Coordinates of N, CA and C in Angstrom, one line a residue:
X111 N -95.5 33.3 -28.2 CA -96.8 33.4 -28.7 C -97.6 34.5 -28.0
X112 N -98.4 35.2 -28.8 CA -99.1 36.3 -28.2 C -100.6 36.1 -28.1
X113 N -101.1 35.1 -28.8 CA -102.6 34.9 -28.7 C -103.0 33.8 -27.8
X114 N -104.3 33.7 -27.5 CA -104.7 32.6 -26.6 C -104.5 31.2 -27.2
X115 N -104.7 31.1 -28.5 CA -104.6 29.8 -29.1 C -103.2 29.2 -29.1
X116 N -102.2 30.1 -29.1 CA -100.8 29.7 -29.1 C -100.4 29.2 -30.5
X117 N -99.1 28.7 -30.5 CA -98.5 28.2 -31.7 C -98.2 26.7 -31.6
X118 N -98.0 26.0 -32.7 CA -97.6 24.6 -32.6 C -96.3 24.5 -31.8
X119 N -96.2 23.3 -31.2 CA -95.1 23.0 -30.3 C -93.9 22.7 -31.2
X120 N -93.0 23.7 -31.4 CA -91.8 23.4 -32.3 C -90.5 23.7 -31.6
X121 N -90.6 23.8 -30.2 CA -89.3 24.0 -29.6 C -89.5 24.1 -28.1
X122 N -88.6 24.9 -27.4 CA -88.6 25.0 -26.0 C -89.4 26.3 -25.7
X123 N -89.7 26.5 -24.4 CA -90.4 27.7 -24.0 C -89.6 28.5 -23.1
X124 N -89.8 29.8 -23.1 CA -89.0 30.7 -22.2 C -89.3 30.4 -20.8
X125 N -88.3 30.4 -19.9 CA -88.4 29.9 -18.6 C -89.5 30.7 -17.8
X126 N -90.3 30.0 -17.0 CA -91.3 30.6 -16.2 C -91.0 30.3 -14.7
X127 N -91.0 31.2 -13.8 CA -90.6 31.0 -12.4 C -91.7 30.4 -11.6
X128 N -91.4 29.7 -10.6 CA -92.4 29.1 -9.7 C -93.2 30.3 -9.0
X129 N -92.6 31.4 -8.8 CA -93.3 32.5 -8.2 C -94.4 33.0 -9.1
X130 N -94.0 33.1 -10.4 CA -95.0 33.6 -11.4 C -96.1 32.6 -11.5
X131 N -95.8 31.3 -11.4 CA -96.9 30.3 -11.5 C -97.9 30.4 -10.4
X132 N -97.3 30.6 -9.2 CA -98.1 30.8 -8.0 C -99.0 32.0 -8.0
X133 N -98.4 33.1 -8.5 CA -99.1 34.4 -8.7 C -100.2 34.2 -9.7
X134 N -100.0 33.5 -10.7 CA -101.0 33.3 -11.8 C -102.2 32.6 -11.2
X135 N -101.9 31.5 -10.4 CA -103.0 30.8 -9.7 C -103.8 31.6 -8.8
X136 N -103.1 32.4 -7.9 CA -103.8 33.3 -7.0 C -104.6 34.3 -7.7
X137 N -104.1 34.8 -8.8 CA -104.9 35.8 -9.6 C -106.1 35.2 -10.2
X138 N -106.1 34.0 -10.7 CA -107.3 33.4 -11.3 C -108.3 33.1 -10.2
X139 N -107.8 32.5 -9.1 CA -108.7 32.2 -8.0 C -109.4 33.4 -7.4
X140 N -108.6 34.5 -7.2 CA -109.1 35.7 -6.7 C -110.1 36.3 -7.7
X141 N -109.8 36.2 -9.0 CA -110.7 36.8 -10.0 C -112.0 36.0 -10.0
X142 N -112.0 34.7 -9.7 CA -113.2 33.9 -9.7 C -114.1 34.2 -8.5
X143 N -113.5 34.5 -7.4 CA -114.2 34.9 -6.2 C -113.8 36.3 -5.7
X144 N -114.3 37.3 -6.3 CA -113.8 38.7 -6.0 C -114.1 39.1 -4.6
X145 N -115.0 38.5 -3.9 CA -115.3 38.9 -2.5 C -114.1 38.6 -1.6
X146 N -113.3 37.6 -2.0 CA -112.2 37.2 -1.2 C -110.9 37.4 -1.9
X147 N -110.9 38.2 -2.9 CA -109.7 38.4 -3.7 C -108.5 38.8 -2.9
X148 N -108.7 39.7 -1.9 CA -107.6 40.2 -1.2 C -107.0 39.2 -0.2
X149 N -107.8 38.1 0.0 CA -107.3 37.1 1.0 C -106.3 36.1 0.3
X150 N -106.2 36.1 -1.0 CA -105.3 35.2 -1.7 C -103.9 35.9 -2.0
X151 N -102.9 35.3 -1.5 CA -101.5 35.8 -1.8 C -100.7 34.6 -2.1
X152 N -99.7 34.8 -2.9 CA -98.7 33.8 -3.3 C -97.5 34.0 -2.5
X153 N -97.0 33.1 -1.7 CA -95.8 33.3 -0.9 C -94.6 33.0 -1.8
X154 N -93.6 33.7 -1.5 CA -92.4 33.5 -2.3 C -91.5 32.5 -1.7
X155 N -91.8 31.2 -1.9 CA -91.0 30.1 -1.4 C -89.8 29.7 -2.3
X156 N -89.8 30.3 -3.5 CA -88.7 29.9 -4.4 C -87.9 31.2 -4.7
X157 N -86.8 31.4 -4.1 CA -86.0 32.5 -4.4 C -85.3 32.3 -5.7
X158 N -85.1 33.4 -6.4 CA -84.3 33.3 -7.6 C -82.9 32.8 -7.3
X159 N -82.4 32.0 -8.2 CA -81.0 31.6 -8.0 C -80.1 32.7 -7.7
X160 N -79.3 32.6 -6.6 CA -78.4 33.8 -6.3 C -77.4 34.0 -7.4
X161 N -77.1 35.2 -7.6 CA -76.1 35.5 -8.6 C -74.7 35.2 -8.0
X162 N -73.8 35.0 -8.8 CA -72.4 34.7 -8.3 C -71.9 35.9 -7.5
X163 N -72.2 37.1 -8.0 CA -71.7 38.3 -7.2 C -72.4 38.4 -5.9
X164 N -73.6 37.8 -5.7 CA -74.3 37.9 -4.4 C -73.8 36.8 -3.5
X165 N -73.3 35.7 -4.0 CA -72.9 34.5 -3.2 C -71.5 34.6 -2.8
X166 N -70.6 35.2 -3.5 CA -69.2 35.1 -3.3 C -68.6 36.4 -3.1
X167 N -67.8 36.5 -2.0 CA -66.9 37.6 -1.8 C -65.6 37.4 -2.5
X168 N -64.8 38.4 -2.7 CA -63.5 38.2 -3.3 C -62.7 37.2 -2.5
X169 N -62.3 36.1 -3.2 CA -61.7 35.0 -2.5 C -60.2 34.9 -2.7
X170 N -59.6 35.7 -3.6 CA -58.2 35.6 -3.8 C -57.8 34.4 -4.5
X171 N -58.7 33.8 -5.4 CA -58.3 32.6 -6.1 C -57.1 32.9 -7.0
X172 N -56.9 34.1 -7.5 CA -55.8 34.4 -8.4 C -54.5 34.3 -7.7
X173 N -54.5 34.3 -6.3 CA -53.2 34.1 -5.6 C -52.7 32.7 -5.6
X174 N -53.6 31.7 -5.9 CA -53.2 30.4 -5.9 C -52.4 30.1 -7.2
X175 N -51.3 29.3 -7.0 CA -50.4 29.0 -8.1 C -51.0 28.3 -9.2
X176 N -52.0 27.5 -8.9 CA -52.6 26.7 -10.0 C -53.9 27.2 -10.5
X177 N -54.3 28.5 -10.1 CA -55.5 29.1 -10.5 C -55.2 30.4 -11.2
X178 N -55.1 30.3 -12.5 CA -54.8 31.5 -13.3 C -56.1 32.2 -13.6
X179 N -56.0 33.5 -14.1 CA -57.2 34.2 -14.5 C -58.0 33.5 -15.5
X180 N -57.3 32.9 -16.5 CA -57.9 32.2 -17.6 C -58.7 31.0 -17.1
X181 N -58.0 30.2 -16.2 CA -58.7 29.0 -15.7 C -59.9 29.3 -14.8
X182 N -59.9 30.4 -14.1 CA -61.0 30.8 -13.3 C -62.2 31.2 -14.2
X183 N -61.9 32.0 -15.2 CA -62.9 32.4 -16.2 C -63.5 31.1 -16.8
X184 N -62.7 30.2 -17.3 CA -63.2 29.0 -18.0 C -64.0 28.2 -17.0
X185 N -63.5 28.0 -15.8 CA -64.2 27.2 -14.8 C -65.6 27.8 -14.5
X186 N -65.6 29.1 -14.3 CA -66.9 29.8 -13.9 C -67.9 29.6 -15.1
X187 N -67.4 29.8 -16.3 CA -68.3 29.7 -17.5 C -68.8 28.3 -17.7
X188 N -67.9 27.3 -17.4 CA -68.3 25.9 -17.5 C -69.4 25.5 -16.5
X189 N -69.2 26.0 -15.3 CA -70.2 25.7 -14.2 C -71.5 26.5 -14.5
X190 N -71.4 27.8 -14.7 CA -72.5 28.6 -15.1 C -73.5 28.8 -14.0
X191 N -74.5 29.6 -14.3 CA -75.6 29.8 -13.4 C -76.6 28.6 -13.4
X192 N -77.2 28.4 -12.3 CA -78.2 27.2 -12.2 C -79.3 27.4 -13.2
X193 N -79.7 28.6 -13.5 CA -80.8 28.9 -14.4 C -80.4 29.0 -15.9
X194 N -79.1 28.7 -16.2 CA -78.6 28.7 -17.5 C -78.4 30.0 -18.2
X195 N -78.5 31.1 -17.5 CA -78.3 32.4 -18.1 C -76.9 32.8 -18.2
X196 N -76.6 33.8 -19.0 CA -75.2 34.2 -19.2 C -74.6 34.9 -18.0
X197 N -73.3 35.0 -17.9 CA -72.6 35.6 -16.8 C -72.0 36.9 -17.2
X198 N -72.2 37.9 -16.3 CA -71.6 39.2 -16.6 C -70.1 39.3 -16.2
X199 N -69.4 40.1 -16.9 CA -68.0 40.3 -16.5 C -67.8 40.7 -15.1
X200 N -68.8 41.6 -14.6 CA -68.7 42.1 -13.2 C -68.8 40.9 -12.2
X201 N -69.6 39.9 -12.6 CA -69.7 38.8 -11.7 C -68.4 38.0 -11.6
X202 N -67.7 37.9 -12.7 CA -66.4 37.2 -12.7 C -65.4 38.0 -12.0
X203 N -65.4 39.3 -12.1 CA -64.4 40.1 -11.5 C -64.4 40.0 -10.0
X204 N -65.5 39.8 -9.4 CA -65.6 39.8 -7.9 C -65.0 38.5 -7.3
X205 N -64.8 37.5 -8.2 CA -64.2 36.2 -7.7 C -62.7 36.4 -7.4
X206 N -62.1 37.4 -7.9 CA -60.7 37.6 -7.7 C -60.3 38.9 -7.2
X207 N -59.2 39.0 -6.4 CA -58.8 40.2 -5.9 C -58.0 41.0 -7.0
X208 N -58.2 42.3 -7.0 CA -57.5 43.2 -7.9 C -57.7 42.9 -9.4
X209 N -58.9 42.4 -9.7 CA -59.2 42.1 -11.1 C -60.4 42.9 -11.5
X210 N -60.3 43.6 -12.6 CA -61.4 44.5 -13.1 C -62.2 43.9 -14.2
X211 N -63.3 44.5 -14.6 CA -64.0 44.0 -15.8 C -63.2 44.1 -17.0
X212 N -62.4 45.2 -17.1 CA -61.5 45.3 -18.3 C -60.5 44.2 -18.4
X213 N -60.0 43.7 -17.2 CA -59.1 42.6 -17.2 C -59.8 41.3 -17.7
X214 N -61.0 41.2 -17.3 CA -61.8 40.0 -17.7 C -62.0 40.0 -19.2
X215 N -62.4 41.2 -19.8 CA -62.6 41.3 -21.2 C -61.4 41.0 -22.0
X216 N -60.2 41.6 -21.5 CA -59.0 41.3 -22.2 C -58.6 39.9 -22.2
X217 N -58.8 39.2 -21.1 CA -58.5 37.8 -21.0 C -59.4 36.9 -21.9
X218 N -60.7 37.3 -22.0 CA -61.6 36.6 -22.8 C -61.1 36.7 -24.3
X219 N -60.7 37.9 -24.7 CA -60.1 38.0 -26.0 C -58.9 37.1 -26.3
X220 N -58.1 37.0 -25.3 CA -56.9 36.2 -25.4 C -57.3 34.7 -25.5
X221 N -58.3 34.3 -24.7 CA -58.7 32.9 -24.7 C -59.3 32.6 -26.0
X222 N -60.2 33.4 -26.6 CA -60.8 33.1 -27.9 C -59.7 33.0 -29.0
X223 N -58.7 33.9 -28.9 CA -57.6 33.8 -29.9 C -56.9 32.5 -29.7
X224 N -56.7 32.1 -28.5 CA -56.0 30.8 -28.2 C -56.8 29.6 -28.8
X225 N -58.2 29.6 -28.5 CA -59.0 28.6 -29.0 C -58.9 28.5 -30.5
X226 N -59.0 29.6 -31.2 CA -59.0 29.6 -32.7 C -57.7 29.2 -33.3
X227 N -56.6 29.7 -32.7 CA -55.3 29.4 -33.3 C -54.9 27.9 -33.1
X228 N -55.5 27.3 -32.1 CA -55.2 25.9 -31.8 C -56.4 25.0 -32.3
X229 N -57.2 25.6 -33.2 CA -58.3 24.9 -33.8 C -59.2 24.1 -32.8
X230 N -59.5 24.8 -31.6 CA -60.3 24.2 -30.6 C -61.8 24.5 -30.9
X231 N -62.6 23.7 -30.4 CA -64.1 23.9 -30.6 C -64.7 25.0 -29.8
X232 N -64.1 25.2 -28.6 CA -64.7 26.2 -27.6 C -64.6 27.6 -28.1
X233 N -65.6 28.4 -27.7 CA -65.5 29.9 -27.9 C -66.3 30.5 -26.7
X234 N -65.8 31.6 -26.3 CA -66.6 32.4 -25.3 C -67.5 33.4 -26.0
X235 N -68.8 33.2 -26.0 CA -69.7 33.9 -26.8 C -70.4 35.0 -25.9
X236 N -70.8 36.1 -26.6 CA -71.5 37.2 -25.9 C -72.9 37.3 -26.4
X237 N -73.8 37.6 -25.5 CA -75.1 38.0 -25.9 C -75.6 39.2 -25.0
X238 N -76.9 39.5 -25.1 CA -77.3 40.7 -24.4 C -77.2 40.7 -22.9
X239 N -77.1 39.4 -22.3 CA -77.1 39.3 -20.9 C -75.7 39.1 -20.3
X240 N -74.7 38.8 -21.2 CA -73.3 38.6 -20.7 C -72.6 37.6 -21.6
X241 N -71.8 36.8 -21.0 CA -71.0 35.8 -21.8 C -71.3 34.4 -21.4
X242 N -71.0 33.5 -22.3 CA -71.2 32.1 -22.0 C -70.3 31.2 -22.8
X243 N -70.1 30.0 -22.4 CA -69.2 29.1 -23.1 C -70.0 28.3 -24.2
X244 N -69.5 28.4 -25.4 CA -70.2 27.7 -26.5 C -69.2 27.1 -27.5
X245 N -69.7 26.8 -28.7 CA -68.8 26.2 -29.7 C -68.7 27.2 -30.8
X246 N -67.7 27.0 -31.6 CA -67.4 27.8 -32.8 C -68.6 27.7 -33.8
X247 N -68.8 28.8 -34.5 CA -69.9 28.8 -35.5 C -69.9 27.7 -36.5
X248 N -68.7 27.3 -36.9 CA -68.6 26.3 -37.9 C -68.9 24.9 -37.4
X249 N -69.0 24.8 -36.0 CA -69.4 23.5 -35.4 C -70.9 23.5 -35.0
X250 N -71.6 24.5 -35.3 CA -73.0 24.5 -34.9 C -73.8 23.3 -35.4
X251 N -73.4 22.8 -36.6 CA -74.1 21.7 -37.1 C -74.0 20.4 -36.2
X252 N -72.9 20.3 -35.5 CA -72.7 19.2 -34.6 C -73.7 19.3 -33.4
X253 N -73.9 20.6 -32.9 CA -74.9 20.7 -31.8 C -76.3 20.4 -32.3
X254 N -76.6 20.8 -33.5 CA -77.9 20.6 -34.0 C -78.2 19.1 -34.3
X255 N -77.1 18.4 -34.6 CA -77.2 16.9 -34.8 C -77.7 16.2 -33.5
X256 N -77.3 16.8 -32.4 CA -77.7 16.1 -31.1 C -78.9 16.7 -30.5
X257 N -79.1 18.0 -30.7 CA -80.3 18.7 -30.0 C -81.3 19.2 -31.0
X258 N -81.0 19.2 -32.2 CA -82.0 19.8 -33.2 C -81.9 21.3 -33.1
X259 N -82.7 22.0 -34.0 CA -82.7 23.4 -34.0 C -83.8 23.9 -33.0
X260 N -83.4 24.6 -32.0 CA -84.3 25.0 -30.9 C -84.9 26.4 -31.2
X261 N -86.2 26.4 -31.1 CA -86.8 27.7 -31.3 C -87.5 28.0 -30.0
X262 N -87.1 29.1 -29.3 CA -87.7 29.4 -28.0 C -89.1 30.1 -28.2
X263 N -90.1 29.8 -27.5 CA -91.3 30.4 -27.5 C -91.7 30.8 -26.1
X264 N -92.7 31.6 -25.9 CA -93.2 32.0 -24.6 C -94.6 31.5 -24.4
X265 N -95.0 31.4 -23.2 CA -96.4 31.0 -22.9 C -97.2 32.3 -22.7
X266 N -98.3 32.3 -23.3 CA -99.2 33.5 -23.2 C -99.7 33.5 -21.7
X267 N -100.2 34.7 -21.3 CA -100.8 34.8 -20.0 C -101.9 33.8 -19.7
X268 N -102.7 33.6 -20.8 CA -103.8 32.6 -20.6 C -103.2 31.2 -20.4
X269 N -102.2 30.8 -21.1 CA -101.6 29.5 -20.9 C -101.0 29.3 -19.5
X270 N -100.4 30.4 -19.0 CA -99.8 30.4 -17.7 C -100.9 30.2 -16.6
X271 N -102.1 30.8 -16.8 CA -103.2 30.7 -15.9 C -103.7 29.2 -15.9
X272 N -103.8 28.7 -17.1 CA -104.3 27.3 -17.2 C -103.3 26.3 -16.6
X273 N -102.0 26.5 -16.9 CA -101.0 25.7 -16.3 C -101.0 25.7 -14.8
X274 N -101.2 26.9 -14.2 CA -101.2 27.1 -12.8 C -102.5 26.4 -12.2
X275 N -103.6 26.5 -12.8 CA -104.8 25.8 -12.3 C -104.6 24.3 -12.2
X276 N -104.0 23.7 -13.2 CA -103.8 22.3 -13.2 C -102.8 21.9 -12.2
X277 N -101.7 22.7 -12.1 CA -100.6 22.4 -11.2 C -101.1 22.4 -9.8
X278 N -101.9 23.3 -9.4 CA -102.4 23.4 -8.0 C -103.7 22.5 -7.8
X279 N -104.3 22.1 -8.9 CA -105.5 21.2 -8.7 C -105.4 20.0 -9.7
X280 N -104.4 19.2 -9.5 CA -104.2 18.0 -10.4 C -105.5 17.2 -10.4
X281 N -105.9 16.8 -11.6 CA -107.1 16.0 -11.8 C -108.3 16.9 -12.1
X282 N -108.0 18.2 -12.2 CA -109.1 19.1 -12.5 C -109.7 18.8 -13.9
X283 N -111.0 19.0 -14.1 CA -111.6 18.8 -15.4 C -111.4 20.0 -16.3
X284 N -111.5 19.8 -17.6 CA -111.4 20.9 -18.5 C -112.5 21.9 -18.3
X285 N -113.7 21.4 -18.0 CA -114.8 22.2 -17.7 C -114.6 23.2 -16.5
X286 N -114.0 22.6 -15.5 CA -113.7 23.4 -14.3 C -112.7 24.5 -14.5
X287 N -111.7 24.1 -15.3 CA -110.6 25.1 -15.7 C -111.3 26.3 -16.4
X288 N -112.2 26.0 -17.3 CA -112.9 27.0 -18.1 C -113.8 27.8 -17.2
X289 N -114.5 27.2 -16.2 CA -115.3 27.9 -15.3 C -114.5 28.9 -14.4
X290 N -113.4 28.4 -13.9 CA -112.6 29.2 -13.0 C -111.9 30.4 -13.8
X291 N -111.6 30.2 -15.0 CA -111.0 31.3 -15.8 C -112.1 32.2 -16.3
X292 N -113.2 31.7 -16.6 CA -114.3 32.5 -17.2 C -114.0 32.7 -18.7
X293 N -113.2 31.9 -19.3 CA -112.8 32.0 -20.7 C -112.7 30.7 -21.3
X294 N -112.8 30.6 -22.6 CA -112.5 29.4 -23.4 C -111.1 28.9 -23.1
X295 N -111.0 27.6 -22.7 CA -109.6 27.1 -22.3 C -109.2 25.8 -23.0
X296 N -110.1 25.3 -23.9 CA -109.8 24.0 -24.5 C -108.6 24.0 -25.3
X297 N -108.4 25.1 -26.1 CA -107.3 25.2 -27.0 C -106.0 25.3 -26.2
X298 N -106.0 26.0 -25.1 CA -104.8 26.2 -24.3 C -104.5 24.9 -23.6
X299 N -105.5 24.1 -23.1 CA -105.2 22.8 -22.5 C -104.6 21.9 -23.5
X300 N -105.1 21.9 -24.8 CA -104.5 21.1 -25.8 C -103.1 21.5 -26.1
X301 N -102.8 22.8 -26.1 CA -101.5 23.3 -26.4 C -100.5 22.8 -25.3
X302 N -100.9 22.8 -24.1 CA -100.0 22.4 -23.0 C -99.8 20.9 -23.0
X303 N -100.8 20.2 -23.4 CA -100.6 18.7 -23.6 C -99.6 18.4 -24.7
X304 N -99.7 19.1 -25.8 CA -98.8 18.9 -26.9 C -97.3 19.2 -26.5
X305 N -97.2 20.2 -25.6 CA -95.9 20.6 -25.1 C -95.4 19.7 -24.0
X306 N -96.2 18.7 -23.6 CA -95.9 17.7 -22.6 C -95.7 18.3 -21.2
X307 N -96.4 19.4 -21.0 CA -96.4 20.1 -19.7 C -97.6 19.5 -18.9
X308 N -98.7 19.1 -19.6 CA -99.8 18.5 -19.0 C -100.1 17.2 -19.6
X309 N -100.8 16.3 -18.8 CA -101.2 15.0 -19.3 C -102.7 14.9 -19.3
X310 N -103.3 14.4 -20.3 CA -104.8 14.3 -20.4 C -105.1 12.8 -20.0
X311 N -106.1 12.7 -19.1 CA -106.6 11.4 -18.8 C -108.1 11.5 -18.9
X312 N -108.7 10.5 -19.5 CA -110.1 10.4 -19.6 C -110.7 9.4 -18.6
X313 N -111.5 10.0 -17.7 CA -112.1 9.2 -16.6 C -113.6 8.9 -16.9
X314 N -113.9 7.6 -16.8 CA -115.3 7.2 -17.1 C -116.1 7.5 -15.8
X315 N -117.2 8.2 -15.9 CA -118.1 8.5 -14.8 C -118.8 7.2 -14.3
X316 N -118.9 7.1 -12.9 CA -119.6 5.9 -12.4 C -121.0 5.8 -12.9
X317 N -121.4 4.6 -13.3 CA -122.8 4.3 -13.8 C -123.1 5.1 -15.0
X318 N -122.1 5.4 -15.8 CA -122.4 6.2 -17.0 C -121.3 5.8 -18.1
X319 N -121.7 5.9 -19.3 CA -120.8 5.7 -20.4 C -120.0 7.0 -20.8
X320 N -120.3 8.1 -20.1 CA -119.7 9.3 -20.4 C -118.3 9.4 -19.8
X321 N -117.4 9.9 -20.6 CA -116.0 10.1 -20.0 C -115.7 11.6 -19.8
X322 N -114.9 11.9 -18.8 CA -114.6 13.3 -18.5 C -113.1 13.5 -18.7
X323 N -112.7 14.6 -19.3 CA -111.3 14.9 -19.5 C -110.7 15.5 -18.3
X324 N -109.7 14.9 -17.7 CA -109.0 15.5 -16.5 C -107.6 15.7 -16.9
X325 N -106.9 16.7 -16.2 CA -105.6 17.1 -16.5 C -104.7 17.0 -15.3
X326 N -103.4 16.6 -15.6 CA -102.4 16.5 -14.6 C -101.1 17.1 -15.1
X327 N -100.3 17.7 -14.2 CA -98.9 18.1 -14.6 C -98.1 16.8 -14.9
X328 N -97.2 16.9 -15.8 CA -96.3 15.8 -16.2 C -95.0 15.8 -15.5
X329 N -94.2 14.7 -15.7 CA -92.9 14.7 -15.1 C -92.0 15.8 -15.7
X330 N -92.3 16.1 -17.0 CA -91.5 17.2 -17.6 C -91.8 18.5 -16.9
X331 N -93.0 18.7 -16.5 CA -93.3 19.9 -15.8 C -92.5 20.0 -14.5
X332 N -92.4 18.9 -13.8 CA -91.6 18.9 -12.5 C -90.2 19.1 -12.8
X333 N -89.6 18.5 -13.9 CA -88.2 18.7 -14.2 C -87.9 20.1 -14.6
X334 N -88.8 20.7 -15.4 CA -88.5 22.1 -15.8 C -88.5 23.1 -14.7
X335 N -89.4 22.8 -13.7 CA -89.4 23.7 -12.5 C -88.5 23.3 -11.4
X336 N -87.8 22.2 -11.6 CA -86.9 21.7 -10.5 C -87.6 21.2 -9.3
X337 N -88.8 20.6 -9.4 CA -89.6 20.1 -8.3 C -89.4 18.6 -8.2
X338 N -89.4 18.1 -6.9 CA -89.5 16.7 -6.6 C -90.9 16.2 -6.8
X339 N -91.8 17.0 -6.3 CA -93.3 16.7 -6.4 C -94.1 18.0 -6.4
X340 N -95.4 17.8 -6.6 CA -96.2 19.0 -6.6 C -96.3 19.6 -5.2
X341 N -95.9 18.9 -4.1 CA -95.9 19.4 -2.8 C -94.9 20.5 -2.6
X342 N -94.0 20.6 -3.5 CA -92.9 21.6 -3.5 C -93.3 23.0 -4.1
X343 N -94.5 23.0 -4.7 CA -95.0 24.3 -5.3 C -95.1 25.3 -4.2
X344 N -94.9 26.6 -4.5 CA -95.1 27.7 -3.6 C -96.6 27.7 -3.1
X345 N -96.8 27.9 -1.8 CA -98.1 27.8 -1.2 C -98.9 29.1 -1.5
X346 N -100.2 28.9 -1.9 CA -101.1 30.0 -2.1 C -102.1 29.9 -0.9
X347 N -101.9 30.8 0.0 CA -102.7 30.6 1.3 C -103.9 31.6 1.3
X348 N -105.0 31.1 2.0 CA -106.1 31.9 2.2 C -105.8 32.7 3.5

């Protein structure tokens, strides 16, 4: 989505890192208090998941009698990256001695031919970021039967700012969110509630019949960011 109001919640959203969330919060806070803007920094407590090529040196797996090139490729694709992104052939090549990207590509071709000739469901699929393990096109209806048709959307910068304010200040009121951003934020709060990233709670003020809307991160928010609790958020220090 490109506008502040956003779009209806009809699918998943593109992954947002904890570092970006912390930076968004620091940016909003600094913008609200320009005199101390330079004092706010987001520490990078959440490193990006290490790539396979960065974690593993050539191990000589291919020398093992029970570890063929095909089995290593299948195993690596089955395990995959922790962030769900595709794997590059170069990352697979460094897992084995004397194996090149060309060898990997050739073996992938043979594996796909084997899957198809034996009427297997698996396919090694390619996208802009690399390769991944998936199912054959004619079995896509089975995946949709379990997961539905997923449409990825992105959060606008405004939505990220609102999400960060609530994450770092759980129980914050809608009015305070709007004051800190200096912009209309009701529609963005509603959007994030629809997406089950935020929870709306109405609190009755003491000695008054007036209720105040307060917002909290949801369990889904924690799960999507891989957090045990809000205490695990990257610290934004003064």
